[in-house]
Every structure is written in C-alpha cells, then in structure tokens.
Tab-separated table of C-alpha atoms in Angstrom:
chain	number	residue	atom	x	y	z
A	1	MET	CA	6.117	-45.285	7.349
A	2	ALA	CA	8.728	-43.147	5.585
A	3	TYR	CA	6.569	-43.305	2.452
A	4	ASP	CA	3.533	-41.977	4.369
A	5	ASP	CA	5.610	-39.135	5.807
A	6	HIS	CA	6.818	-38.253	2.320
A	7	VAL	CA	3.195	-38.138	0.967
A	8	SER	CA	2.080	-35.984	3.914
A	9	ILE	CA	4.896	-33.494	3.342
A	10	LEU	CA	4.027	-33.389	-0.370
A	11	LEU	CA	0.347	-32.738	0.359
A	12	ILE	CA	1.203	-30.001	2.859
A	13	GLY	CA	3.457	-28.420	0.259
A	14	ILE	CA	0.710	-28.499	-2.392
A	15	ILE	CA	-1.834	-27.001	0.028
A	16	ALA	CA	0.619	-24.287	1.056
A	17	PHE	CA	1.307	-23.476	-2.599
A	18	VAL	CA	-2.411	-23.249	-3.418
A	19	LEU	CA	-3.030	-20.994	-0.411
A	20	LEU	CA	-0.114	-18.805	-1.456
A	21	MET	CA	-1.492	-18.467	-4.989
A	22	ILE	CA	-4.960	-17.612	-3.668
A	23	THR	CA	-3.442	-14.987	-1.362
A	24	LEU	CA	-1.428	-13.501	-4.211
A	25	LEU	CA	-4.459	-13.437	-6.494
A	26	LEU	CA	-6.528	-11.770	-3.793
A	27	PHE	CA	-3.794	-9.209	-3.177
A	28	VAL	CA	-3.455	-8.431	-6.885
A	29	THR	CA	-7.235	-8.046	-7.220
A	30	ILE	CA	-7.458	-5.689	-4.232
A	31	TYR	CA	-4.442	-3.704	-5.446
A	32	ARG	CA	-5.874	-3.417	-8.964
A	33	ARG	CA	-9.243	-2.222	-7.666
A	34	ALA	CA	-7.595	0.303	-5.366
A	35	SER	CA	-5.347	1.481	-8.205
A	36	HIS	CA	-8.261	1.808	-10.623
A	37	GLY	CA	-10.353	3.557	-7.999
A	38	LYS	CA	-7.580	6.064	-7.391
A	39	LYS	CA	-7.140	6.579	-11.126
A	40	TYR	CA	-10.861	7.171	-11.735
A	41	LYS	CA	-11.093	9.629	-8.833
A	42	LYS	CA	-8.217	11.597	-10.322
A	43	LEU	CA	-9.837	11.382	-13.756
A	44	ASP	CA	-13.116	12.739	-12.351
A	45	ARG	CA	-11.300	15.666	-10.700
A	46	LEU	CA	-9.463	16.461	-13.927
A	47	ARG	CA	-12.705	16.289	-15.922
A	48	ASP	CA	-14.268	18.896	-13.629
A	49	HIS	CA	-11.139	21.044	-13.897
A	50	TYR	CA	-10.946	20.884	-17.690
A	51	ARG	CA	-14.698	21.265	-18.158
A	52	GLU	CA	-14.494	24.730	-16.617
A	53	LYS	CA	-11.302	25.565	-18.511
A	54	VAL	CA	-12.682	24.443	-21.901
A	55	ALA	CA	-15.996	26.217	-21.280
A	56	GLY	CA	-14.082	29.420	-20.523
A	57	ILE	CA	-11.975	29.103	-23.666
A	58	LEU	CA	-15.023	28.492	-25.874
A	59	GLU	CA	-17.294	31.088	-24.299
A	60	GLN	CA	-14.650	33.824	-24.399
A	61	GLY	CA	-13.587	32.958	-27.932
A	62	MET	CA	-9.942	32.457	-26.925
A	63	MET	CA	-9.181	29.937	-29.671
A	64	PRO	CA	-6.543	29.203	-30.746
A	65	GLU	CA	-4.686	31.220	-28.079
A	66	GLY	CA	-6.196	29.428	-25.111
A	67	PHE	CA	-5.853	25.812	-26.167
A	68	ALA	CA	-2.175	25.528	-25.134
A	69	ASP	CA	-3.287	25.046	-21.508
A	70	LEU	CA	-5.058	21.848	-22.570
A	71	GLU	CA	-2.042	20.073	-24.073
A	72	SER	CA	-0.808	16.902	-22.380
A	73	ARG	CA	1.000	13.646	-23.115
A	74	PRO	CA	-1.027	11.225	-25.275
A	75	ASN	CA	-2.905	8.589	-23.264
A	76	SER	CA	-2.116	10.303	-19.943
A	77	ILE	CA	-4.955	10.836	-17.457
A	78	ALA	CA	-5.042	14.542	-18.342
A	79	TRP	CA	-5.257	13.605	-22.050
A	80	GLN	CA	-8.205	11.278	-21.331
A	81	ALA	CA	-9.927	13.951	-19.216
A	82	VAL	CA	-9.702	16.608	-21.941
A	83	GLU	CA	-10.892	14.115	-24.566
A	84	SER	CA	-13.911	13.199	-22.430
A	85	VAL	CA	-14.808	16.868	-21.904
A	86	LEU	CA	-14.559	17.701	-25.612
A	87	HIS	CA	-16.841	14.771	-26.457
A	88	VAL	CA	-19.449	16.254	-24.114
A	89	PHE	CA	-19.255	19.606	-25.923
A	90	ILE	CA	-19.627	17.886	-29.300
A	91	ALA	CA	-22.662	15.919	-28.094
A	92	ASP	CA	-24.189	19.078	-26.593
A	93	GLY	CA	-23.880	20.810	-29.969
A	94	LYS	CA	-23.500	24.399	-28.752
A	95	TYR	CA	-19.730	24.462	-29.250
A	96	GLY	CA	-19.464	21.389	-31.459
A	97	ASP	CA	-17.480	23.070	-34.231
A	98	GLN	CA	-14.989	24.568	-31.776
A	99	ALA	CA	-14.574	21.228	-29.991
A	100	ARG	CA	-13.786	19.547	-33.319
A	101	ILE	CA	-11.102	22.184	-33.977
A	102	LEU	CA	-9.580	21.533	-30.553
A	103	PHE	CA	-9.420	17.800	-31.270
A	104	HIS	CA	-7.288	18.654	-34.306
A	105	GLN	CA	-5.118	21.268	-32.653
A	106	LEU	CA	-4.407	19.181	-29.559
A	107	GLY	CA	-3.255	16.212	-31.656
A	108	TYR	CA	-6.080	13.770	-30.937
A	109	VAL	CA	-7.026	13.318	-34.585
A	110	ASP	CA	-3.418	12.647	-35.664
A	111	PHE	CA	-2.941	10.252	-32.742
A	112	TYR	CA	-5.979	8.130	-33.581
A	113	GLU	CA	-5.385	8.253	-37.329
A	114	ARG	CA	-2.021	6.584	-36.660
A	115	LYS	CA	-3.780	3.979	-34.504
A	116	VAL	CA	-6.107	3.172	-37.418
A	117	LYS	CA	-3.106	1.544	-39.129
A	118	SER	CA	-2.555	-0.834	-36.198
A	119	ARG	CA	-2.670	-4.576	-36.792
A	120	ASN	CA	-4.348	-5.055	-33.438
A	121	ARG	CA	-8.069	-5.354	-34.133
A	122	ILE	CA	-9.206	-3.819	-30.827
A	123	THR	CA	-6.784	-0.877	-31.078
A	124	LYS	CA	-7.860	-0.268	-34.662
A	125	ALA	CA	-11.605	-0.463	-33.923
A	126	THR	CA	-11.245	1.851	-30.917
A	127	ALA	CA	-9.362	4.442	-32.979
A	128	VAL	CA	-11.987	4.346	-35.743
A	129	ASP	CA	-14.777	4.787	-33.215
A	130	LYS	CA	-12.959	7.738	-31.606
A	131	LEU	CA	-12.557	9.540	-34.935
A	132	GLY	CA	-16.265	9.090	-35.578
A	133	LYS	CA	-17.173	10.557	-32.197
A	134	MET	CA	-14.849	13.501	-32.891
A	135	ARG	CA	-16.776	14.169	-36.123
A	136	SER	CA	-13.392	14.419	-37.840
A	137	GLU	CA	-14.356	15.110	-41.450
A	138	THR	CA	-10.696	15.244	-42.501
A	139	SER	CA	-10.405	11.574	-41.437
A	140	THR	CA	-13.059	10.449	-43.935
A	141	GLY	CA	-10.462	9.466	-46.543
A	142	LYS	CA	-8.657	7.240	-44.034
A	143	LEU	CA	-11.864	5.505	-42.903
A	144	ILE	CA	-13.390	4.772	-46.316
A	145	PRO	CA	-10.849	2.014	-47.224
A	146	LEU	CA	-11.890	0.180	-44.038
A	147	LEU	CA	-15.262	-0.549	-45.655
A	148	GLU	CA	-13.366	-3.224	-47.605
A	149	ASP	CA	-11.724	-4.723	-44.514
A	150	GLU	CA	-12.057	-8.490	-44.156
A	151	ASN	CA	-13.056	-8.153	-40.496
A	152	PRO	CA	-16.833	-7.540	-40.123
A	153	GLU	CA	-16.314	-5.710	-36.830
A	154	ILE	CA	-13.978	-3.167	-38.452
A	155	VAL	CA	-16.441	-2.684	-41.327
A	156	ALA	CA	-19.301	-2.054	-38.897
A	157	VAL	CA	-17.300	0.396	-36.763
A	158	ALA	CA	-16.067	2.254	-39.859
A	159	THR	CA	-19.627	2.522	-41.223
A	160	ARG	CA	-20.918	3.929	-37.933
A	161	ALA	CA	-17.969	6.347	-37.688
A	162	LEU	CA	-18.540	7.673	-41.220
A	163	SER	CA	-22.226	8.163	-40.465
A	164	LYS	CA	-21.388	10.212	-37.359
A	165	ILE	CA	-18.997	12.365	-39.364
A	166	GLY	CA	-21.763	12.793	-41.930
A	167	SER	CA	-19.774	13.892	-44.977
A	168	GLU	CA	-21.228	13.504	-48.461
A	169	LYS	CA	-18.094	11.595	-49.493
A	170	GLY	CA	-18.611	9.082	-46.683
A	171	LEU	CA	-22.270	8.616	-47.611
A	172	HIS	CA	-21.465	7.975	-51.287
A	173	SER	CA	-18.765	5.461	-50.315
A	174	ILE	CA	-21.096	3.492	-48.040
A	175	LEU	CA	-23.819	3.431	-50.703
A	176	GLU	CA	-21.348	2.364	-53.417
A	177	MET	CA	-20.189	-0.519	-51.208
A	178	MET	CA	-23.638	-1.391	-49.909
A	179	PRO	CA	-24.572	-4.219	-52.362
A	180	LYS	CA	-21.244	-5.979	-51.778
A	181	LEU	CA	-21.345	-5.476	-47.997
A	182	LEU	CA	-24.806	-7.026	-47.789
A	183	SER	CA	-24.137	-9.877	-50.214
A	184	ASP	CA	-20.933	-10.813	-48.347
A	185	ALA	CA	-22.710	-10.435	-44.981
A	186	ARG	CA	-19.822	-8.301	-43.725
A	187	ILE	CA	-22.269	-6.001	-41.977
A	188	THR	CA	-25.784	-6.500	-40.631
A	189	ARG	CA	-28.638	-4.736	-42.388
A	190	LYS	CA	-29.699	-3.179	-39.093
A	191	THR	CA	-26.263	-1.592	-38.588
A	192	LEU	CA	-26.187	-0.322	-42.167
A	193	GLU	CA	-29.718	1.098	-42.067
A	194	THR	CA	-29.175	2.785	-38.693
A	195	SER	CA	-25.940	4.316	-39.979
A	196	LEU	CA	-27.654	5.690	-43.079
A	197	MET	CA	-30.320	7.253	-40.858
A	198	ASN	CA	-27.560	9.162	-39.033
A	199	PHE	CA	-26.770	11.160	-42.180
A	200	GLY	CA	-30.080	12.969	-41.729
A	201	PRO	CA	-32.604	14.559	-44.141
A	202	HIS	CA	-29.953	16.168	-46.384
A	203	SER	CA	-28.969	12.653	-47.530
A	204	LEU	CA	-32.399	12.002	-49.080
A	205	PRO	CA	-31.577	12.799	-52.750
A	206	THR	CA	-28.421	10.664	-52.581
A	207	LEU	CA	-30.300	7.747	-50.987
A	208	ILE	CA	-33.000	7.844	-53.670
A	209	GLU	CA	-30.441	8.177	-56.464
A	210	HIS	CA	-28.606	5.028	-55.331
A	211	GLY	CA	-31.843	3.200	-54.531
A	212	GLU	CA	-33.020	3.684	-58.118
A	213	ARG	CA	-29.668	2.455	-59.387
A	214	TYR	CA	-29.557	-0.816	-57.404
A	215	THR	CA	-30.577	-3.916	-59.338
A	216	ASP	CA	-30.136	-6.163	-56.295
A	217	PRO	CA	-33.406	-6.108	-54.284
A	218	MET	CA	-31.686	-6.334	-50.877
A	219	PRO	CA	-29.985	-2.896	-50.889
A	220	ARG	CA	-33.023	-1.353	-52.574
A	221	ALA	CA	-35.248	-2.700	-49.776
A	222	SER	CA	-32.826	-1.322	-47.188
A	223	ILE	CA	-32.937	2.137	-48.767
A	224	LEU	CA	-36.746	2.031	-48.642
A	225	GLU	CA	-36.599	1.008	-44.975
A	226	VAL	CA	-34.406	4.040	-44.210
A	227	LEU	CA	-36.764	6.321	-46.156
A	228	SER	CA	-39.779	4.976	-44.266
A	229	ASN	CA	-38.142	6.004	-40.994
A	230	MET	CA	-37.461	9.488	-42.357
A	231	LYS	CA	-41.203	9.965	-43.008
A	232	THR	CA	-40.735	12.409	-45.846
A	233	ARG	CA	-43.020	13.090	-48.797
A	234	GLU	CA	-40.028	13.512	-51.122
A	235	ALA	CA	-39.553	9.733	-51.033
A	236	LEU	CA	-43.110	8.954	-52.191
A	237	PRO	CA	-42.487	8.870	-55.986
A	238	PHE	CA	-39.623	6.398	-55.513
A	239	ALA	CA	-41.763	4.249	-53.211
A	240	LEU	CA	-44.762	4.231	-55.570
A	241	ALA	CA	-42.482	3.215	-58.430
A	242	ASN	CA	-41.570	0.071	-56.489
A	243	PHE	CA	-45.123	-1.181	-55.892
A	244	ARG	CA	-44.796	-3.590	-58.835
A	245	HIS	CA	-41.258	-4.722	-58.080
A	246	ALA	CA	-40.727	-8.473	-58.491
A	247	ASP	CA	-39.277	-8.827	-54.988
A	248	PRO	CA	-41.929	-8.913	-52.233
A	249	GLU	CA	-39.640	-7.314	-49.638
A	250	VAL	CA	-39.160	-4.297	-51.895
A	251	ARG	CA	-42.945	-4.013	-52.298
A	252	SER	CA	-43.499	-4.247	-48.549
A	253	LYS	CA	-40.831	-1.626	-47.746
A	254	ALA	CA	-42.292	0.696	-50.402
A	255	LEU	CA	-45.656	0.390	-48.643
A	256	LYS	CA	-43.984	1.366	-45.346
A	257	VAL	CA	-42.723	4.577	-46.956
A	258	VAL	CA	-46.196	5.448	-48.246
A	259	GLY	CA	-47.866	4.544	-44.962
A	260	ALA	CA	-45.447	6.771	-43.064
A	261	ALA	CA	-45.677	9.874	-45.254
A	262	GLY	CA	-48.520	9.531	-47.754
A	263	ALA	CA	-51.512	10.936	-45.853
A	264	GLU	CA	-52.117	13.591	-48.540
A	265	LEU	CA	-51.672	11.234	-51.498
A	266	PRO	CA	-54.121	11.539	-54.410
A	267	LYS	CA	-56.920	8.978	-54.446
A	268	ALA	CA	-55.390	7.216	-57.475
A	269	ASP	CA	-52.189	6.514	-55.551
A	270	LYS	CA	-54.098	5.316	-52.482
A	271	GLU	CA	-55.918	2.864	-54.733
A	272	LYS	CA	-52.521	1.454	-55.745
A	273	VAL	CA	-51.974	0.652	-52.068
A	274	LEU	CA	-55.393	-0.989	-51.975
A	275	LEU	CA	-54.429	-3.341	-54.828
A	276	LEU	CA	-51.526	-4.703	-52.773
A	277	LEU	CA	-53.971	-5.813	-50.095
A	278	ASP	CA	-54.480	-8.836	-52.412
A	279	ASP	CA	-50.753	-9.527	-52.837
A	280	PRO	CA	-49.881	-13.266	-52.751
A	281	VAL	CA	-47.208	-12.664	-50.070
A	282	TRP	CA	-48.557	-12.231	-46.538
A	283	PHE	CA	-46.084	-9.599	-45.332
A	284	VAL	CA	-46.886	-7.385	-48.334
A	285	ARG	CA	-50.588	-7.623	-47.420
A	286	LEU	CA	-49.601	-6.810	-43.831
A	287	GLN	CA	-47.864	-3.571	-44.837
A	288	ALA	CA	-50.713	-2.694	-47.197
A	289	ALA	CA	-53.221	-2.992	-44.331
A	290	LYS	CA	-51.015	-0.884	-42.038
A	291	ALA	CA	-50.560	1.752	-44.740
A	292	LEU	CA	-54.296	1.967	-45.412
A	293	GLY	CA	-54.911	2.521	-41.706
A	294	ASN	CA	-52.403	5.383	-41.627
A	295	LEU	CA	-53.769	6.837	-44.862
A	296	LYS	CA	-57.332	6.724	-43.440
A	297	PHE	CA	-58.656	5.648	-46.831
A	298	GLY	CA	-62.394	5.088	-46.329
A	299	THR	CA	-62.805	3.355	-49.708
A	300	ALA	CA	-60.695	0.484	-48.343
A	301	GLU	CA	-63.338	-0.595	-45.779
A	302	ASP	CA	-64.688	-3.606	-47.671
A	303	ALA	CA	-61.225	-4.808	-48.702
A	304	LEU	CA	-59.968	-4.533	-45.108
A	305	ALA	CA	-63.074	-6.338	-43.884
A	306	ALA	CA	-62.206	-9.231	-46.211
A	307	ARG	CA	-58.712	-9.347	-44.697
A	308	LEU	CA	-60.224	-9.952	-41.262
A	309	LEU	CA	-60.463	-13.540	-42.491
A	310	ASP	CA	-56.940	-13.637	-43.983
A	311	GLY	CA	-54.897	-16.819	-43.623
A	312	SER	CA	-52.199	-14.884	-41.722
A	313	TRP	CA	-53.020	-13.782	-38.198
A	314	GLN	CA	-50.634	-10.833	-38.591
A	315	VAL	CA	-52.658	-9.593	-41.566
A	316	ARG	CA	-55.931	-10.115	-39.668
A	317	ASN	CA	-54.619	-8.038	-36.764
A	318	ALA	CA	-53.370	-5.266	-39.070
A	319	ALA	CA	-56.710	-5.158	-40.924
A	320	ALA	CA	-58.614	-4.861	-37.633
A	321	MET	CA	-56.277	-2.089	-36.473
A	322	ALA	CA	-56.654	-0.262	-39.802
A	323	LEU	CA	-60.452	-0.386	-39.561
A	324	THR	CA	-60.452	1.152	-36.090
A	325	MET	CA	-58.237	3.961	-37.426
A	326	ALA	CA	-59.768	4.558	-40.842
A	327	SER	CA	-63.460	3.708	-40.821
A	328	ASP	CA	-66.615	5.120	-39.250
A	329	LYS	CA	-68.289	1.823	-40.094
A	330	ALA	CA	-65.863	-0.276	-38.045
A	331	ALA	CA	-68.587	-1.317	-35.593
A	332	ASP	CA	-70.782	-2.705	-38.413
A	333	ILE	CA	-67.836	-4.519	-39.992
A	334	PHE	CA	-66.696	-5.998	-36.670
A	335	LEU	CA	-70.225	-7.160	-35.878
A	336	ARG	CA	-70.477	-8.978	-39.203
A	337	THR	CA	-67.184	-10.783	-38.645
A	338	LEU	CA	-67.836	-11.510	-34.973
A	339	ASP	CA	-70.995	-13.352	-36.079
A	340	SER	CA	-68.897	-15.618	-38.312
A	341	LYS	CA	-67.714	-19.101	-37.374
A	342	ASP	CA	-64.024	-18.279	-37.707
A	343	ARG	CA	-62.901	-18.139	-34.068
A	344	TYR	CA	-59.363	-17.009	-34.960
A	345	ALA	CA	-60.688	-14.057	-36.920
A	346	LYS	CA	-63.028	-13.152	-34.072
A	347	GLU	CA	-60.202	-13.302	-31.541
A	348	SER	CA	-57.981	-11.135	-33.754
A	349	ILE	CA	-60.701	-8.501	-33.887
A	350	CYS	CA	-61.183	-8.637	-30.119
A	351	GLU	CA	-57.436	-8.248	-29.554
A	352	GLU	CA	-57.272	-5.165	-31.772
A	353	ILE	CA	-60.396	-3.639	-30.210
A	354	GLU	CA	-58.672	-4.032	-26.840
A	355	LYS	CA	-55.326	-2.669	-28.045
A	356	THR	CA	-56.770	0.451	-29.632
A	357	ASN	CA	-58.973	3.130	-28.125
A	358	PHE	CA	-61.938	1.580	-29.921
A	359	VAL	CA	-62.969	-0.443	-26.862
A	360	ALA	CA	-63.199	2.799	-24.870
A	361	LYS	CA	-65.510	4.205	-27.544
A	362	LEU	CA	-67.694	1.112	-27.359
A	363	ILE	CA	-67.962	1.400	-23.579
A	364	ASP	CA	-68.730	5.142	-23.793
A	365	ASN	CA	-71.474	4.336	-26.317
A	366	LEU	CA	-73.341	2.453	-23.584
A	367	ASP	CA	-74.462	5.909	-22.418
A	368	SER	CA	-75.439	7.032	-25.929
A	369	LYS	CA	-78.963	8.291	-26.688
A	370	ASP	CA	-78.554	6.866	-30.187
A	371	LYS	CA	-80.277	3.510	-29.773
A	372	VAL	CA	-78.675	2.019	-32.884
A	373	LEU	CA	-75.172	2.985	-31.774
A	374	PHE	CA	-75.929	1.771	-28.256
A	375	GLY	CA	-77.205	-1.571	-29.550
A	376	LYS	CA	-74.213	-2.227	-31.819
A	377	SER	CA	-71.716	-1.329	-29.102
A	378	LEU	CA	-73.507	-3.495	-26.537
A	379	GLU	CA	-73.578	-6.457	-28.920
A	380	ILE	CA	-69.840	-6.207	-29.686
A	381	LEU	CA	-68.966	-5.986	-25.986
A	382	LYS	CA	-71.129	-9.033	-25.254
A	383	LEU	CA	-69.400	-10.987	-28.008
A	384	MET	CA	-65.997	-9.910	-26.678
A	385	HIS	CA	-66.920	-11.080	-23.185
A	386	SER	CA	-68.180	-14.401	-24.576
A	387	LEU	CA	-64.696	-14.874	-26.089
A	388	ASN	CA	-63.025	-14.024	-22.743
A	389	TYR	CA	-61.879	-10.520	-23.791
A	390	SER	CA	-63.314	-8.896	-20.691
A	391	THR	CA	-60.407	-6.957	-19.147
A	392	PRO	CA	-61.612	-3.451	-20.192
A	393	LEU	CA	-65.082	-4.269	-18.858
A	394	VAL	CA	-63.717	-5.519	-15.545
A	395	GLU	CA	-61.583	-2.400	-15.181
A	396	TYR	CA	-64.535	-0.130	-15.927
A	397	GLU	CA	-66.718	-1.971	-13.436
A	398	LYS	CA	-64.116	-1.266	-10.742
A	399	ALA	CA	-63.325	2.382	-11.464
A	400	GLY	CA	-65.550	3.718	-14.242
A	401	PRO	CA	-67.015	7.188	-13.544
A	402	ASN	CA	-70.412	6.755	-15.261
A	403	GLU	CA	-72.932	4.867	-13.138
A	404	ARG	CA	-75.263	4.024	-16.031
A	405	ILE	CA	-72.393	2.538	-18.043
A	406	ARG	CA	-71.226	0.602	-14.976
A	407	LYS	CA	-74.670	-1.035	-14.651
A	408	GLU	CA	-74.613	-2.087	-18.316
A	409	VAL	CA	-71.086	-3.442	-17.862
A	410	GLU	CA	-72.148	-5.398	-14.761
A	411	GLN	CA	-74.946	-7.055	-16.749
A	412	ILE	CA	-72.527	-8.053	-19.507
A	413	LEU	CA	-70.095	-9.536	-16.989
A	414	ARG	CA	-72.870	-11.633	-15.436
A	415	MET	CA	-73.122	-13.530	-18.696
A	416	GLU	CA	-71.172	-16.790	-18.842
A	417	PRO	CA	-68.193	-16.572	-21.247
A	418	ALA	CA	-67.605	-19.381	-23.706
A	419	ALA	CA	-65.553	-22.342	-22.542
C-alpha cells in the first residue's frame, strides 16, 4: 500500500513538472512574439521617420552636413532602420551614390568589415552580404580573399557580393579563381554564372579575354553561357571560334550565343551552324536546331526536316519548332513526316504545332481561297486529330469567330481518332 502511494505521488510530481514546463514554454513563446511584435512596430515607425529625413538630406544636397542626425549605436533599432532605408535608396538608383557615401560616413562599412573577420560562419556571411548590398567598392580588397575560403557558403556569398559591387578588380579576381572554384566544386555553376551576369555589359571584353585563355572546358562553357544571356553581337567571333572545340558542352554553349545574337550573321557563318546539326552529341544538335530557328536560315529546311526523325525527342521537338519559325515550307515538310510510320516523330511535330502559333495559322487557312494551302492545312489538322492532338480544334469549335472555319473544324472532330 505504501509502495502504491509512493508511485502515485511520483507520477503526480512528474505530471506537475511537465505541465509547468509546458506553461513556461507557452509563456516564453507568447512573450517572445509580443516582444518581437513591439520591436518590429517600432522599427517600422523609425523607417518611416528616417525615410523622410534621408530623402530630405539627399534632395536638398545637405551632405555631409546633414548626416549627423542619422548617427546611432551599431545594431540598435535606429541603426537597423537607417540601414534599411539606405538600402531602398541604393536599389531605387536615383540617390544610389549618395546612399553609398552615407553608409561609409555613418560607420556601416567599417562595422561590417570588422564582422567579416569573425570566426562565426553566419556572422561572417551576413557581413559579406551586407557589404555587397551597400555596393561598397572600397571593401573589394577585403572580400576577394574570401574566394579562397574553405567554406562553400562563404565563397558563394563573397562571389555574389563582389558582383553587386561590380568593380573591375572583383571581376578579374572571380575569373582568375573560376577554374579552381569549379573544379573543387566550392561554388555551383549557376551561382557563378548569375554573379558574372550582374557585372553587366561593360564586363564583356574581360569575359571574352578570360574565356579565350581557359584551357579547361568547364569555365569556358560557363563564360559562353553568360555571353548567350547577354545577347550581344560582340561575343559572336569568340562563339564561332568554339564551334570545333573538342568538348561538346563548349560547342553547345557557343551555339546558344550565336542563336541569341547572330540574326545578321553572314551566310557562311550560318552554314557553320548548319554543320553542327549533324554533331554526334544530341545536345549539340539540339542547340544547333534552336539556333537555326532563331537565325531564320531558310537553307536549313531540308536538314531540319531530317532531324524530325532524330533519335532524341528533344532534338525532334527543337527541329519542329525551328521549322515553324524559319520556313515557309513548314506545312509541306510536316505533311511528309506526318505520313511516315514513325509515331514518335509525328507526335513531336504535333506537339510543336500546338505549342507555336502555327496551329492557329493552319486553322485560319481553312478559310483560305488558295485551294492548295487549304488542302495542306486541312490534311495536317486531320492527321493531328487522328493522333489525339485536338485541343486547338475543340477550343475553336466552342468559341471561334469564323463560321466557315467552325464547320470545317466540326467535320474534322467527327472523325474517329486513332486508338
């Protein structure tokens, strides 16, 4: 009996302790939320206050006389409010230069440059990111050594920060380190390429200079990827020079550059693109087909038609898309292939006809007085319906404005599609 009483008292004690801990946890959570809520309300009020004050200082040209009113203790709420406001002015661009000066004069740059030396990874990464957002060009020399940091997160943050600052010294340092960074996998290619894009068009000569110098195909391919996104004709000679590179990724990225910016290329250079449509590597053929579509190179019709039967479905799709963009004979080419026995090729063509505006042209041609054009368009639409690619037809039947076309569409839809 005494034993049972002892167990009961022990259980009651445990339950009481658990309830007490739950109550304390709940109290702490509520208190923390209330405290944070109060802090953020105060921060919002201070942001509004300092936004007006900073705007007045910048608009009236009171620097450096007026900045003394903005000084506060580092990491205080007022300090955070002013920092937030200055970031807005930098992002807006109108008073970006003045905001950068204020970051220096108010001690923010010095404060975060000291934090960069911290052994705490989060503190260090945050400080690096802040200096990047402040566009602190004077901090470039302190950020460059971080490209050799053993921590991939620090390397990535430092790379992004240098790209936001945008100095020529930072760009050269990233490009010098690029082969090692990629080979050691201390930064993702996506992060590196996006960062290089941030340097803008003025970085083009430097990018090409380093791209020509790289013997490792990986950084060279990354440079070509960046240049393809810039869509500039100045990169075309470098891209064309890489068409015969031994590495297929380099060839494919070079094709992306030409496809993006080579619309006015001489015929001889467009024919170099055409040759890569027979490349042994499927993704090189894919980029060649895409480039030929963008270049609108009519001479490529027969070669693109052959790629409608390519072993890679991605290449088949790209060839179909290119034909709809580049050729007036697309209907004839599609009809020939749709009469073939290769169902996959036929379905790829149907998918691309649906994706592009070409299906709308085919439907509009059902009202054409040109009997040949009408007949070809009708035949393609029938073949598409037989392969269960009927969505555009169904939509036109419901809401199409032309009654004659609607009647033709209704007749097509009455046909039984293939099983």
